[in-house]
Coordinates of C-alpha atoms in Angstrom, one line a residue:
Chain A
X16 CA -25.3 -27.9 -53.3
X17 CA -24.0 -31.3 -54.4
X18 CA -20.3 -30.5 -53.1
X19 CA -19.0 -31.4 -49.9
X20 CA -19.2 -28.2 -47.9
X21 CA -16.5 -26.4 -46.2
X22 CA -17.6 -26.6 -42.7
X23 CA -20.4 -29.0 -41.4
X24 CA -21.1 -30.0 -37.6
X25 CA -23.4 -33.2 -36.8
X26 CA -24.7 -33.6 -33.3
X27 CA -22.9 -31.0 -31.8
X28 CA -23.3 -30.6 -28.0
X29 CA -21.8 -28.0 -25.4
X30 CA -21.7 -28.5 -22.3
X31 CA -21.0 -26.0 -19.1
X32 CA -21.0 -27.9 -16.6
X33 CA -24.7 -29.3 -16.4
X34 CA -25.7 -27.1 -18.2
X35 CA -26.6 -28.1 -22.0
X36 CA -26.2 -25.2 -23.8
X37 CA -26.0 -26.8 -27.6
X38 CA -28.1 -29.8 -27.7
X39 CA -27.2 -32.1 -31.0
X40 CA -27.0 -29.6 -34.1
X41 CA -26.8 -30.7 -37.1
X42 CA -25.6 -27.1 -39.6
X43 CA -23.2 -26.8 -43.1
X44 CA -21.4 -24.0 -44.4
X45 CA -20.4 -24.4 -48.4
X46 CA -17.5 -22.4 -49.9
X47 CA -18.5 -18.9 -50.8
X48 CA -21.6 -18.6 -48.6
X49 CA -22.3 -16.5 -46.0
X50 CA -24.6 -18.3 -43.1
X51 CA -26.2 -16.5 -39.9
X52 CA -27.4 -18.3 -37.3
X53 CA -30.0 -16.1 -35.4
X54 CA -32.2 -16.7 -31.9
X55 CA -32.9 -15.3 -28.7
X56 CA -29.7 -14.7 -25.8
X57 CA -29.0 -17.9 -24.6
X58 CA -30.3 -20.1 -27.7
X59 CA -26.8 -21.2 -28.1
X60 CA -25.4 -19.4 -31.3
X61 CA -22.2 -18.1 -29.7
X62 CA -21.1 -21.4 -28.0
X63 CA -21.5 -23.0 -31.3
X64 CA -19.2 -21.2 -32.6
X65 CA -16.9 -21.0 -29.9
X66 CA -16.8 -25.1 -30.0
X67 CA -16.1 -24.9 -34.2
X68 CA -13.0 -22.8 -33.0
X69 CA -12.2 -25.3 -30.3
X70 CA -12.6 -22.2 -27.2
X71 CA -14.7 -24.5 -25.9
X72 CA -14.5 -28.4 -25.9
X73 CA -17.4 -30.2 -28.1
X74 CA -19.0 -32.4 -25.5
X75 CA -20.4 -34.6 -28.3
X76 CA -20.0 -34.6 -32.0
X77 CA -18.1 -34.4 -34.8
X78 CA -17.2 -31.1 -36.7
X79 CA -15.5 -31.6 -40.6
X80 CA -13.6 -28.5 -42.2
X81 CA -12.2 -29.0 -45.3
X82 CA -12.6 -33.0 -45.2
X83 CA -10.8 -32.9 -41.6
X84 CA -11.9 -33.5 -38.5
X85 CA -11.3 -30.8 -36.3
X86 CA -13.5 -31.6 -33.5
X87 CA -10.7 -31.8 -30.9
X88 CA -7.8 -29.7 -32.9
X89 CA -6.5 -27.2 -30.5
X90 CA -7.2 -23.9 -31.2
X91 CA -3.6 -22.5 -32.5
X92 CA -4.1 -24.9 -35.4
X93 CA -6.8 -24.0 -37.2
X94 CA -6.2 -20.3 -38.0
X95 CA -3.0 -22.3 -40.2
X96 CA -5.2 -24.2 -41.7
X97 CA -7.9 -21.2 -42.8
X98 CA -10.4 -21.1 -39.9
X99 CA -10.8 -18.5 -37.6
X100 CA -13.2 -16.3 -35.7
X101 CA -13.5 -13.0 -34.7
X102 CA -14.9 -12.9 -31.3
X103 CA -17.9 -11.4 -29.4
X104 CA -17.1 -8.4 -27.5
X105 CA -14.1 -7.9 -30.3
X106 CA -11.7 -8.7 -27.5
X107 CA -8.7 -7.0 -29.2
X108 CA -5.3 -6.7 -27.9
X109 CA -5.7 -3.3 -25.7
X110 CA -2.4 -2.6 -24.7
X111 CA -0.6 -3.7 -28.3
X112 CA -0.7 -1.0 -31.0
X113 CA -3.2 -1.7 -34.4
X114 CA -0.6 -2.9 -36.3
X115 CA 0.8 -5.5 -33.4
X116 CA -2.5 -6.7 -33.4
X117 CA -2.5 -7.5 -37.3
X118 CA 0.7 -8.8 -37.2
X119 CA -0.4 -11.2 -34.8
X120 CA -3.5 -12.2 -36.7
X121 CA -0.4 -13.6 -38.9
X122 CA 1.2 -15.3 -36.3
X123 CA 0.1 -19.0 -37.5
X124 CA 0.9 -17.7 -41.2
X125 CA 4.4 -19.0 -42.4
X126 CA 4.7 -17.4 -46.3
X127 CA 5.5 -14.0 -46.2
X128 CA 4.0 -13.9 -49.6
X129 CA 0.5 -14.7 -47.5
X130 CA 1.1 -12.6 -45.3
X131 CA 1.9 -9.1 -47.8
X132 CA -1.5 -10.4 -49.6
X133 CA -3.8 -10.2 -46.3
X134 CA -1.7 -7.8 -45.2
X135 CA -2.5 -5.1 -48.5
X136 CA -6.4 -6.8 -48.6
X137 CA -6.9 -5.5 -44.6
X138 CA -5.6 -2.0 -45.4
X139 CA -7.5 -1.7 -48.2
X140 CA -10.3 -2.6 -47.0
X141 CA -9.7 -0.9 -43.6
X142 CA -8.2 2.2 -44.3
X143 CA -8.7 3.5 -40.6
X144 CA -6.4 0.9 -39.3
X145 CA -3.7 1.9 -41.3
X146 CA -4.0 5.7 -40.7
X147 CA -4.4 4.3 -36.8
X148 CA -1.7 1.5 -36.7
X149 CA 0.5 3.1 -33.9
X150 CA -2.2 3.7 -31.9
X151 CA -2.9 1.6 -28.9
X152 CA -5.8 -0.6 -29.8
X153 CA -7.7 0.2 -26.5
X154 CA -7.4 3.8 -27.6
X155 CA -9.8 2.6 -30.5
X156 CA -13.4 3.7 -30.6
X157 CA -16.1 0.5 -30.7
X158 CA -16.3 0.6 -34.5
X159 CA -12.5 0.8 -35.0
X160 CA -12.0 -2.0 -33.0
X161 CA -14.4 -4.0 -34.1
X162 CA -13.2 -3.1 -37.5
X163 CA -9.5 -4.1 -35.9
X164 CA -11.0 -7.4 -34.7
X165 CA -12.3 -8.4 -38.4
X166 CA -9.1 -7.3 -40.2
X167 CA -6.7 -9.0 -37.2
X168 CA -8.9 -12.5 -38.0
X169 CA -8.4 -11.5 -41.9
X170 CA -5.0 -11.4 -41.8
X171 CA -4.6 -15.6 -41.5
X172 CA -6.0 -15.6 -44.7
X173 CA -9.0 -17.7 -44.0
X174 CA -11.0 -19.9 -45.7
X175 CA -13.9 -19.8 -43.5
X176 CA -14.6 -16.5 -41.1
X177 CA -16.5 -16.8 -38.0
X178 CA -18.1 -13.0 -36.9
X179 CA -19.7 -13.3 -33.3
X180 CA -21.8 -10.2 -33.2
X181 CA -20.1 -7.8 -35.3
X182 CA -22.6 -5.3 -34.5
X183 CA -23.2 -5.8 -30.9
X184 CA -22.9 -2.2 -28.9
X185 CA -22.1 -0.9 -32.0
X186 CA -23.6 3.3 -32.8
X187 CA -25.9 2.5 -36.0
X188 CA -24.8 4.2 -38.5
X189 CA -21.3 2.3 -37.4
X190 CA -23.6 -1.4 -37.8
X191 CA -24.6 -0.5 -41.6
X192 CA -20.5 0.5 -42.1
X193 CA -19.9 -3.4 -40.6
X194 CA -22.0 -5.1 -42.9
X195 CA -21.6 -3.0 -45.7
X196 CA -18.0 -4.7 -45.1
X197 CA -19.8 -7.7 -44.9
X198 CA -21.3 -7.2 -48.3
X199 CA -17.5 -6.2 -49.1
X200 CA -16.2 -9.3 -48.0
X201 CA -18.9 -11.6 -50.0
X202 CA -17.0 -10.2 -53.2
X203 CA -13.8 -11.2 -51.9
X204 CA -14.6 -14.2 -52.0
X205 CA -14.8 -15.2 -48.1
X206 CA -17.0 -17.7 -46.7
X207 CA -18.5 -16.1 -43.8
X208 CA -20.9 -17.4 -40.8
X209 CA -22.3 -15.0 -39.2
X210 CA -24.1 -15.0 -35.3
X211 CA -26.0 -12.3 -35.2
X212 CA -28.9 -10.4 -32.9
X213 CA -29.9 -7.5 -35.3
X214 CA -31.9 -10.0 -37.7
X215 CA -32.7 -7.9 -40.5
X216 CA -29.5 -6.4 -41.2
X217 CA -27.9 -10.5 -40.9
X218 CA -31.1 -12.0 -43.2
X219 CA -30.1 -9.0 -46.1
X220 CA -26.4 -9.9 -46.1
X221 CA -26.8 -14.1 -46.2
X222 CA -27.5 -16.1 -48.2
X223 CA -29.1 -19.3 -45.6
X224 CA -29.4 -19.3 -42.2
X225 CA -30.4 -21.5 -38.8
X226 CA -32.5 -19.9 -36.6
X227 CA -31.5 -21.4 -32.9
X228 CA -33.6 -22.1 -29.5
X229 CA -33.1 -23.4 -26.2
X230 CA -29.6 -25.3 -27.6
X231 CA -31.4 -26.5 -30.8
X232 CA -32.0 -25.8 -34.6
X233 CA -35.6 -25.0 -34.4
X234 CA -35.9 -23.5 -38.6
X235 CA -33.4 -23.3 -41.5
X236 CA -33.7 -21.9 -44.8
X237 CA -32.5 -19.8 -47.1
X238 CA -32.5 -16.0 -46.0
X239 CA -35.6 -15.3 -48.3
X240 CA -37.5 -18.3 -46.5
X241 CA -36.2 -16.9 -43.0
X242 CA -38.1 -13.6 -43.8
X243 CA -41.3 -15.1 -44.3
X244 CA -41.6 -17.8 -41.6
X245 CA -43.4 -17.2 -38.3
X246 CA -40.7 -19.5 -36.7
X247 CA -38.2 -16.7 -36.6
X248 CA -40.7 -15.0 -34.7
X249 CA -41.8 -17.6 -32.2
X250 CA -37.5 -18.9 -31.9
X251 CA -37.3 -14.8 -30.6
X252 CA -40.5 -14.8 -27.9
X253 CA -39.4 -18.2 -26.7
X254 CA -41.5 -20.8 -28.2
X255 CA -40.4 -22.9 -30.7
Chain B
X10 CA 25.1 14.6 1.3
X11 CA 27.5 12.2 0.2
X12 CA 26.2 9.0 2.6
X13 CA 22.9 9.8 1.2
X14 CA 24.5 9.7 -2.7
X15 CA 26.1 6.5 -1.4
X16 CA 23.2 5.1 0.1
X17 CA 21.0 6.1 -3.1
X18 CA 23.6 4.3 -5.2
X19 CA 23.0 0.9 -2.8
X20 CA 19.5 1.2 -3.1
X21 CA 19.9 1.2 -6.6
X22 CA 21.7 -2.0 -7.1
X23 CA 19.2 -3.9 -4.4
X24 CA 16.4 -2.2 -6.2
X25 CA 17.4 -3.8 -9.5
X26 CA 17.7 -7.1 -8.2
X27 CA 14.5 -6.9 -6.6
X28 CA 12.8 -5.8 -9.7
X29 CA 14.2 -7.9 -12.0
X30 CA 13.1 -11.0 -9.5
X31 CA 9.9 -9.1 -9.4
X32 CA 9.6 -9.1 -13.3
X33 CA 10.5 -12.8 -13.8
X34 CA 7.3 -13.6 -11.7
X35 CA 4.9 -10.9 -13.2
X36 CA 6.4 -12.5 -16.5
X37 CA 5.2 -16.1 -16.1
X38 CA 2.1 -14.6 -13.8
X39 CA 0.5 -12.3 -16.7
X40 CA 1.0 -15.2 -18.4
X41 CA -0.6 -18.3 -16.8
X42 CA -1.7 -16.6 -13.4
X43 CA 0.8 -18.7 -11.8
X44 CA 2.8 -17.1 -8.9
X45 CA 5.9 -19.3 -9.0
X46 CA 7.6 -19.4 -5.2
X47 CA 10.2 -21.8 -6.9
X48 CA 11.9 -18.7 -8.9
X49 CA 13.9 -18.5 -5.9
X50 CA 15.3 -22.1 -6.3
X51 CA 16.4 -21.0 -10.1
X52 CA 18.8 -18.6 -7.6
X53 CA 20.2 -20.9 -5.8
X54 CA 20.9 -23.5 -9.0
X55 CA 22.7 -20.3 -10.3
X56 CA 24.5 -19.5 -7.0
X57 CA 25.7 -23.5 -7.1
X58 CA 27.0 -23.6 -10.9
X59 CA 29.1 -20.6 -9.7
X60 CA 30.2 -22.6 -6.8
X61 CA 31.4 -25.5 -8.7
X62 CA 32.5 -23.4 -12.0
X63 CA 34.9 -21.7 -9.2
X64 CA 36.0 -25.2 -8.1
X65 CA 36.2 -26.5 -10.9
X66 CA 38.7 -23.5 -12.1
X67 CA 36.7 -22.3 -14.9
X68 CA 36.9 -18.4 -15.4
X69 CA 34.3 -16.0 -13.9
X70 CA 33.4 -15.0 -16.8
X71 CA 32.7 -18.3 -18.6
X72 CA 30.9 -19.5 -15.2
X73 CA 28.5 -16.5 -15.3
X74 CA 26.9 -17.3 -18.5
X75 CA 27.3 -21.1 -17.2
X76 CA 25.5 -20.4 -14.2
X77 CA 23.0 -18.0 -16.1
X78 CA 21.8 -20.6 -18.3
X79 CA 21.6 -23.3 -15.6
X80 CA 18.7 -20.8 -14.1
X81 CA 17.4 -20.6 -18.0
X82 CA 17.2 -24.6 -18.6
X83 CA 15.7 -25.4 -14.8
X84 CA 12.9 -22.9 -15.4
X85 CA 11.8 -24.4 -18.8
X86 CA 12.3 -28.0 -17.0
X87 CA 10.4 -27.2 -14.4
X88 CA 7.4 -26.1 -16.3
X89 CA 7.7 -29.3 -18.3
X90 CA 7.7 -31.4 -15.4
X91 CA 5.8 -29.4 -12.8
X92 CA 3.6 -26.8 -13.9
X93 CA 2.2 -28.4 -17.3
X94 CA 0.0 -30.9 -15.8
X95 CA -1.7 -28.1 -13.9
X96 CA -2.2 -25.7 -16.9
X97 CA -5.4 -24.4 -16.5
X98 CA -6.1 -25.3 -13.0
X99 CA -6.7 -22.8 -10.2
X100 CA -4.4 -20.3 -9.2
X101 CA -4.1 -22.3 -5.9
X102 CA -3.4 -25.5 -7.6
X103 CA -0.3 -23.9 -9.0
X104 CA 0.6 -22.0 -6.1
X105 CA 0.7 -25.2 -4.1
X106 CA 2.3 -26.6 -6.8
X107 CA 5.2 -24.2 -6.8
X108 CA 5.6 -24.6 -3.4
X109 CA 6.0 -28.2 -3.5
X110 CA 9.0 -27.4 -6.2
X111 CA 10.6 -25.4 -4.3
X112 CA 10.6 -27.6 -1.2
X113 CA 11.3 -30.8 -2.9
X114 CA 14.4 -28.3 -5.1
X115 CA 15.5 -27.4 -1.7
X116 CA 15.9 -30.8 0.1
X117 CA 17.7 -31.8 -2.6
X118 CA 20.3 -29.3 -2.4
X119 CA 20.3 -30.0 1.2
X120 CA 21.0 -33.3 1.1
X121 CA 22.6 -34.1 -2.4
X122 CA 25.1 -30.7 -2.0
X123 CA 25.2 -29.3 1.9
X124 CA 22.8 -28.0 4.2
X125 CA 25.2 -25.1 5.1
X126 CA 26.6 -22.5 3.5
X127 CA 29.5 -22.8 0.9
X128 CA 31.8 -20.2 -0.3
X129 CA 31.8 -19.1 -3.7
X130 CA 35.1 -18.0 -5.5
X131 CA 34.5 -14.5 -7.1
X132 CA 37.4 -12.1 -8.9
X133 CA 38.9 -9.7 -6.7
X134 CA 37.6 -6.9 -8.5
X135 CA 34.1 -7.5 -7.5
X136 CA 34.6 -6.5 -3.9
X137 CA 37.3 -3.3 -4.9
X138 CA 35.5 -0.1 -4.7
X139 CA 35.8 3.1 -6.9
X140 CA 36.2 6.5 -5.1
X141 CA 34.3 9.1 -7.0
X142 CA 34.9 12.5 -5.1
X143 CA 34.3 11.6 -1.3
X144 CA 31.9 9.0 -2.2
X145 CA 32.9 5.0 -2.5
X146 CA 31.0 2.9 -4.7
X147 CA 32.0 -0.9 -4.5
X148 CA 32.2 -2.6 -8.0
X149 CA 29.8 -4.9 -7.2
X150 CA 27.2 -2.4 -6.8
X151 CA 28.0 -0.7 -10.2
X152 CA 28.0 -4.1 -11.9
X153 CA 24.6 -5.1 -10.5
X154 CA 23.0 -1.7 -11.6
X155 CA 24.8 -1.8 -15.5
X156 CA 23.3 -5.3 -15.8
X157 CA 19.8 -4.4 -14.2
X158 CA 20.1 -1.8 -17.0
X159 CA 21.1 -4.0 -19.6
X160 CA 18.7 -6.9 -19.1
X161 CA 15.3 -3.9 -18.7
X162 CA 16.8 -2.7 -21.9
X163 CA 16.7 -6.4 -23.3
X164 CA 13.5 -7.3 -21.9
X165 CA 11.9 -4.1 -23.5
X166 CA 13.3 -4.8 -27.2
X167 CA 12.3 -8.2 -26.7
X168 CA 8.8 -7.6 -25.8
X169 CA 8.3 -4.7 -28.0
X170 CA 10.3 -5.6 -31.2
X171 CA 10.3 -9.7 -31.7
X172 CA 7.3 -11.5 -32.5
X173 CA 7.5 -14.0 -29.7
X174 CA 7.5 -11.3 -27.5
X175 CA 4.6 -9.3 -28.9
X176 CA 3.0 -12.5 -28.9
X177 CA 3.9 -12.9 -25.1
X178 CA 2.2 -9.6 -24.3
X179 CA -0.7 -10.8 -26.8
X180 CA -1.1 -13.8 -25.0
X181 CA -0.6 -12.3 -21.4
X182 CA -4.1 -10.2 -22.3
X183 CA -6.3 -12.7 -23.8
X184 CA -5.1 -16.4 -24.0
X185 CA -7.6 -17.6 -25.8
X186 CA -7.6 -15.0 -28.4
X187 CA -4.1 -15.3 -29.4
X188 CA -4.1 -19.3 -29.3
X189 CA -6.8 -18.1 -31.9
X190 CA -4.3 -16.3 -33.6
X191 CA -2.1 -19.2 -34.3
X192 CA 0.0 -18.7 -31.3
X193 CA 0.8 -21.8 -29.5
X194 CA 0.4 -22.4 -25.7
X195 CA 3.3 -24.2 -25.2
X196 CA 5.7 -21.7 -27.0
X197 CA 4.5 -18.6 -25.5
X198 CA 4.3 -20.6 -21.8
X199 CA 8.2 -22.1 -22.6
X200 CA 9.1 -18.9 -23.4
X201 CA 7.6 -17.0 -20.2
X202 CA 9.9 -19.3 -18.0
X203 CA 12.9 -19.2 -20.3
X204 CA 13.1 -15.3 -19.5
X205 CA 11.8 -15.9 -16.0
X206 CA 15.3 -17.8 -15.6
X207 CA 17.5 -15.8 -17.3
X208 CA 16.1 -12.9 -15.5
X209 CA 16.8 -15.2 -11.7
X210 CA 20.0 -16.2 -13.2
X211 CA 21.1 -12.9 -13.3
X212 CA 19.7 -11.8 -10.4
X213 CA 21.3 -14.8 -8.9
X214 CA 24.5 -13.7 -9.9
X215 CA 24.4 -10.1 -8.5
X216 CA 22.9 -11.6 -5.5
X217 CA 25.8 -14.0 -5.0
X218 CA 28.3 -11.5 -5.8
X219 CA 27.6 -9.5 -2.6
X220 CA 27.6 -12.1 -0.3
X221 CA 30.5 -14.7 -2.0
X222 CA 28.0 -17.6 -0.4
X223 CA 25.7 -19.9 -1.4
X224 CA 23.2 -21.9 0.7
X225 CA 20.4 -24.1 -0.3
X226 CA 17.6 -21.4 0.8
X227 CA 19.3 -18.5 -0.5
X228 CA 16.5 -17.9 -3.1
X229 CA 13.7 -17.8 -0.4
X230 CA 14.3 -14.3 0.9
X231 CA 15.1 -12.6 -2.2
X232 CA 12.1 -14.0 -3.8
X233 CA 9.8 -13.1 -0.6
X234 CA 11.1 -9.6 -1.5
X235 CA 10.4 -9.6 -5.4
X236 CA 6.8 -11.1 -4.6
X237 CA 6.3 -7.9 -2.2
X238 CA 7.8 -5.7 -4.8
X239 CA 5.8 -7.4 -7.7
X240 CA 2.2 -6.7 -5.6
X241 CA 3.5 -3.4 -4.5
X242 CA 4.2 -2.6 -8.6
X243 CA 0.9 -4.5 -9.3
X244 CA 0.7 -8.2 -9.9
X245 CA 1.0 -8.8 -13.5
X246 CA 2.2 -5.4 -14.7
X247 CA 5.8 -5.6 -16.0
X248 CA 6.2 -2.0 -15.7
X249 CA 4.7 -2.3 -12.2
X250 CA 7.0 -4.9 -11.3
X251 CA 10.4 -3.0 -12.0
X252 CA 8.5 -0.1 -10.0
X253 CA 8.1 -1.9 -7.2
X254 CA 11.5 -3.7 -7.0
X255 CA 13.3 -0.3 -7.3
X256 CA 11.0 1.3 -4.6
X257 CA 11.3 -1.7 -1.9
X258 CA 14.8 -1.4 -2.7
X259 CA 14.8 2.2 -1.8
X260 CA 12.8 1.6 1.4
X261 CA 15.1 -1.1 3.1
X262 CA 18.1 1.1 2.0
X263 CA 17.2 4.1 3.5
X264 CA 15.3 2.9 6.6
X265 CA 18.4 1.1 7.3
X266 CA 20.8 4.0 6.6
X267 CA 19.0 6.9 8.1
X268 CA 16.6 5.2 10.9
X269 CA 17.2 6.3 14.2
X270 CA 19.4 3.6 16.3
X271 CA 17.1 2.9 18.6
X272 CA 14.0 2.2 15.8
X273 CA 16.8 -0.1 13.8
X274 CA 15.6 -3.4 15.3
X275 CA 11.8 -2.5 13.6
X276 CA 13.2 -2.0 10.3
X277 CA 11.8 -4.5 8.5
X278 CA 8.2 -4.2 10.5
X279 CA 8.6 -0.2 9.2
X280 CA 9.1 -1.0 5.8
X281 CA 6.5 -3.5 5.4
X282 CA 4.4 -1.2 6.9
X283 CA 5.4 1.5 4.4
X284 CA 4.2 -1.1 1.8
X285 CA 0.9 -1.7 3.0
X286 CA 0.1 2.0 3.1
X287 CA 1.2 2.2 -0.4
X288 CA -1.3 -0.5 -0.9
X289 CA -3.9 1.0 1.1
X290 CA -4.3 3.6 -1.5
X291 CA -3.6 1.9 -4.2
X292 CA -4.9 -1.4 -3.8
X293 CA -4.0 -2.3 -7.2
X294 CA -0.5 -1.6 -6.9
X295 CA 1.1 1.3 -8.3
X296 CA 1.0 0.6 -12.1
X297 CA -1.6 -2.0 -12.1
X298 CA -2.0 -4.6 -14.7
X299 CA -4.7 -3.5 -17.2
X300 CA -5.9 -7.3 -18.1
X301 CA -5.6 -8.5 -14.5
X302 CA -9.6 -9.3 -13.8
X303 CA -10.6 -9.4 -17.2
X304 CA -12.4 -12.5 -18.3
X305 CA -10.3 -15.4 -20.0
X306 CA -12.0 -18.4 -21.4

């Protein structure tokens, strides 16, 4: 890993108030990987990546993407330049059909050329959403829309993907469909990080990962390492 | 039979000016949770262009578009001015924002133009009437209801058909997600106010052309009206809003045309009341915005 990577954050810090919910992390993301970044509720994962996307200020820090700094970039700018995220909860557009949803996923994208291509890659890889795109997306069941969700962040063509929780309230057998798409994705090419509660599933489909407590970067490794190391385990019951 | 035709016809036009008041504050509200009490001064700069366009000689129907997008311009001004350094404060912050707009807006036209009330130069055929069987329908009335039509015909292609639009309705669920999405604040908020005004300007001018005055309040009641209407349809909701402008419009119609003499002088207490039963069982308002309460970051 001698190349610059594609994404990297040095002493990030969130802030709500008083409360410190990232506390100085230090984390990279090369081209082509896919990272997770695992730990308890509350260790921090999802505000990290809410501050990468500018949802919520970085209180301290710097975050590079692509050489730039996009610490304080509002957010309508980075999906242009190839940075996006696909939110916890899904948080789709209820009351716009599937395919006003995707088409907004576009908004930021200005060649039509782009556009077709992301457009042809979504519904190929999400058949569903096709056979569905006059539907309502709050007519959706969980999976679709978390399916919906993935393919509307897809559709900017991004360089780097941000997943927060893909799985989370999700049926089972619906989680292995999401990260076999995960696994789907990794051949297309997309660089992926990944927060994630359901460890086992998130360590089989990465290839490193940062394992979070209590605002900090308590282990980090690659997923193999992860699998073996007590600290997982003690990030999880609370120590660390 | 045929009053109550005639009366149903009146409540129509009222009802559509109400609603489309109503819809240029659930427009801006859905988005940016402000409740704008200064749409009603985007009125009253419309009513004014029409005053001076009739002074000035220029025909009606040049000064109508004039006077339209005098209401359009002022709105996006005023957000530029006013209500952008309060993005993303409270809801009261705004509120008392708006109200400070619409005072300092209404001083000015006080002061700067006349504190009473001016005539305002309309064709002749806006105050003819058509007799259709043994009912009479004034032009006016008809004119307010086809454009009513027209601009909820308009709004809907608009919302449902153009990007900007979808991304209005994108953005009026989940802000944050759809800046996400590429879609810029400042667009989607510019264009909120832009329809907000065209949909006062026009209001404005059907307002105007029933009266043929103009005074420097003459948004305020009108606007108190749409606000009712807008939290009778459910604050927020577009659909709700055009509801609830068409059924206030209904109420003060009839209650005024088929009360009893004697209950007359309560009219306005007995259709406010009507309202609030409404709202009693449906404290939402009758088609009730489905993001309204939902989190935004």
């Amino acid at each position: 890993m001698t190349r610059a990577p594609l994404l990297s954050a040095q002493g990030l810090v969130v802030r709500y108030g008083a409360i410190e919910a990232v506390r100085g992390i230090d984390f990279s993301i090369h081209e082509g990987e896919i990272v997770t970044f695992l730990g308890a509720n509350g260790a921090g994962k999802s505000s990290t990546l809410n501050a990468l996307v500018s949802l919520v200020p970085a209180a301290e820090g710097q975050v590079l993407f692509g050489g730039e700094d996009i610490t304080d970039v509002a957010p309508e700018r980075l999906a242009p330049m190839g940075l996006t995220l696909a939110p916890e909860g899904r948080r789709v557009f209820g009351g716009l059909t599937v395919e006003e949803n995707l088409r907004m996923g576009a908004y930021g994208v200005r060649s039509a050329e782009k556009r077709e291509a992301a457009w042809d890659m979504v519904h190929d890889l999400f058949p569903i959403l096709h056979e569905r795109r006059h539907q309502f997306a709050g007519t959706l069941s969980g999976g679709q829309q978390q399916m919906l969700a993935i393919g509307r962040a897809l559709m900017c063509g991004p360089r780097l993907l941000l997943l927060d929780e893909p799985s989370l309230g999700l049926a089972p057998q619906i989680v292995g469909q999401i990260f076999d798409l995960i696994a789907l994705l990794r051949e297309r090419d997309v660089t992926l990080g990944i927060v994630e509660q359901n460890v086992a599933m998130a360590l089989e489909v990465a290839d490193r990962g940062y394992v979070m407590a209590g605002g900090r970067i308590v282990a980090e490794g690659t997923a193999a390492e992860l699998r073996q190391t007590d600290r997982l385990q003690a990030a999880y019951l609370g120590g660390s | 039979m045929d009053l109550f035709v005639q009366q149903t016809v009146n409540a129509l036009a009222l009802g559509g000016t109400y609603a489309l008041l109503a819809l240029g504050l659930a427009v801006v509200f859905s988005i940016m949770g402000l409740i704008n009490f200064a749409h009603g001064e985007l009125m009253t700069i419309s009513g004014y262009t029409l005053m001076y366009c009739g002074i000035a000689g220029v025909p009606f129907v040049i000064s109508v578009p004039l006077a339209i997008l005098a209401a359009m311009v002022a709105a996006v001004a005023m957000e530029r001015i006013a209500f952008r350094p309060v993005r993303g404060g409270s809801g009261a912050t705004m509120l008392i924002t708006s109200f400070a707009v619409a005072m300092i807006l209404q001083v000015l036209f006080q002061n700067l133009i006349s504190a009473r009330s001016q005539a305002v130069m309309l064709p002749p055929l806006l105050s003819e009437s058509l007799r259709i069987g043994n009912v009479i329908i004034g032009v006016n009335k008809i004119a307010a209801i086809v454009a009513t039509v027209l601009m909820l015909v308009f709004l809907d292609r608009f919302m449902n058909r153009q990007k900007t639009g979808i991304a209005m309705r994108a953005a009026a669920e989940d802000f944050a997600i759809a800046r996400l999405m590429g879609i810029r604040a400042n667009t989607v908020i510019a264009g909120a106010f832009a329809i907000s005004g065209l949909l006062a300007g026009v209001a404005a001018v059907l307002w105007v052309s029933q009266r043929a005055s103009v005074d420097p309040l003459m948004g305020f009641t009108p606007v108190l009206k749409a606000f009712i209407a807008a939290i009778l349809g459910g604050l927020g909701s577009l659909r709700g809003a055009v509801a609830g402008g068409f059924l206030l419009g209904f109420i003060e119609v009839y209650l005024a045309a088929f009360l009893p003499q004697e209950l007359q002088e309560f009219r306005d207490p007995i259709g406010l009341g009507i309202v609030v039963l409404i709202l009693l069982f449906r404290p939402n308002g009758m088609i009730p915005s489905r993001v309204l309460g939902s989190v935004k970051v």
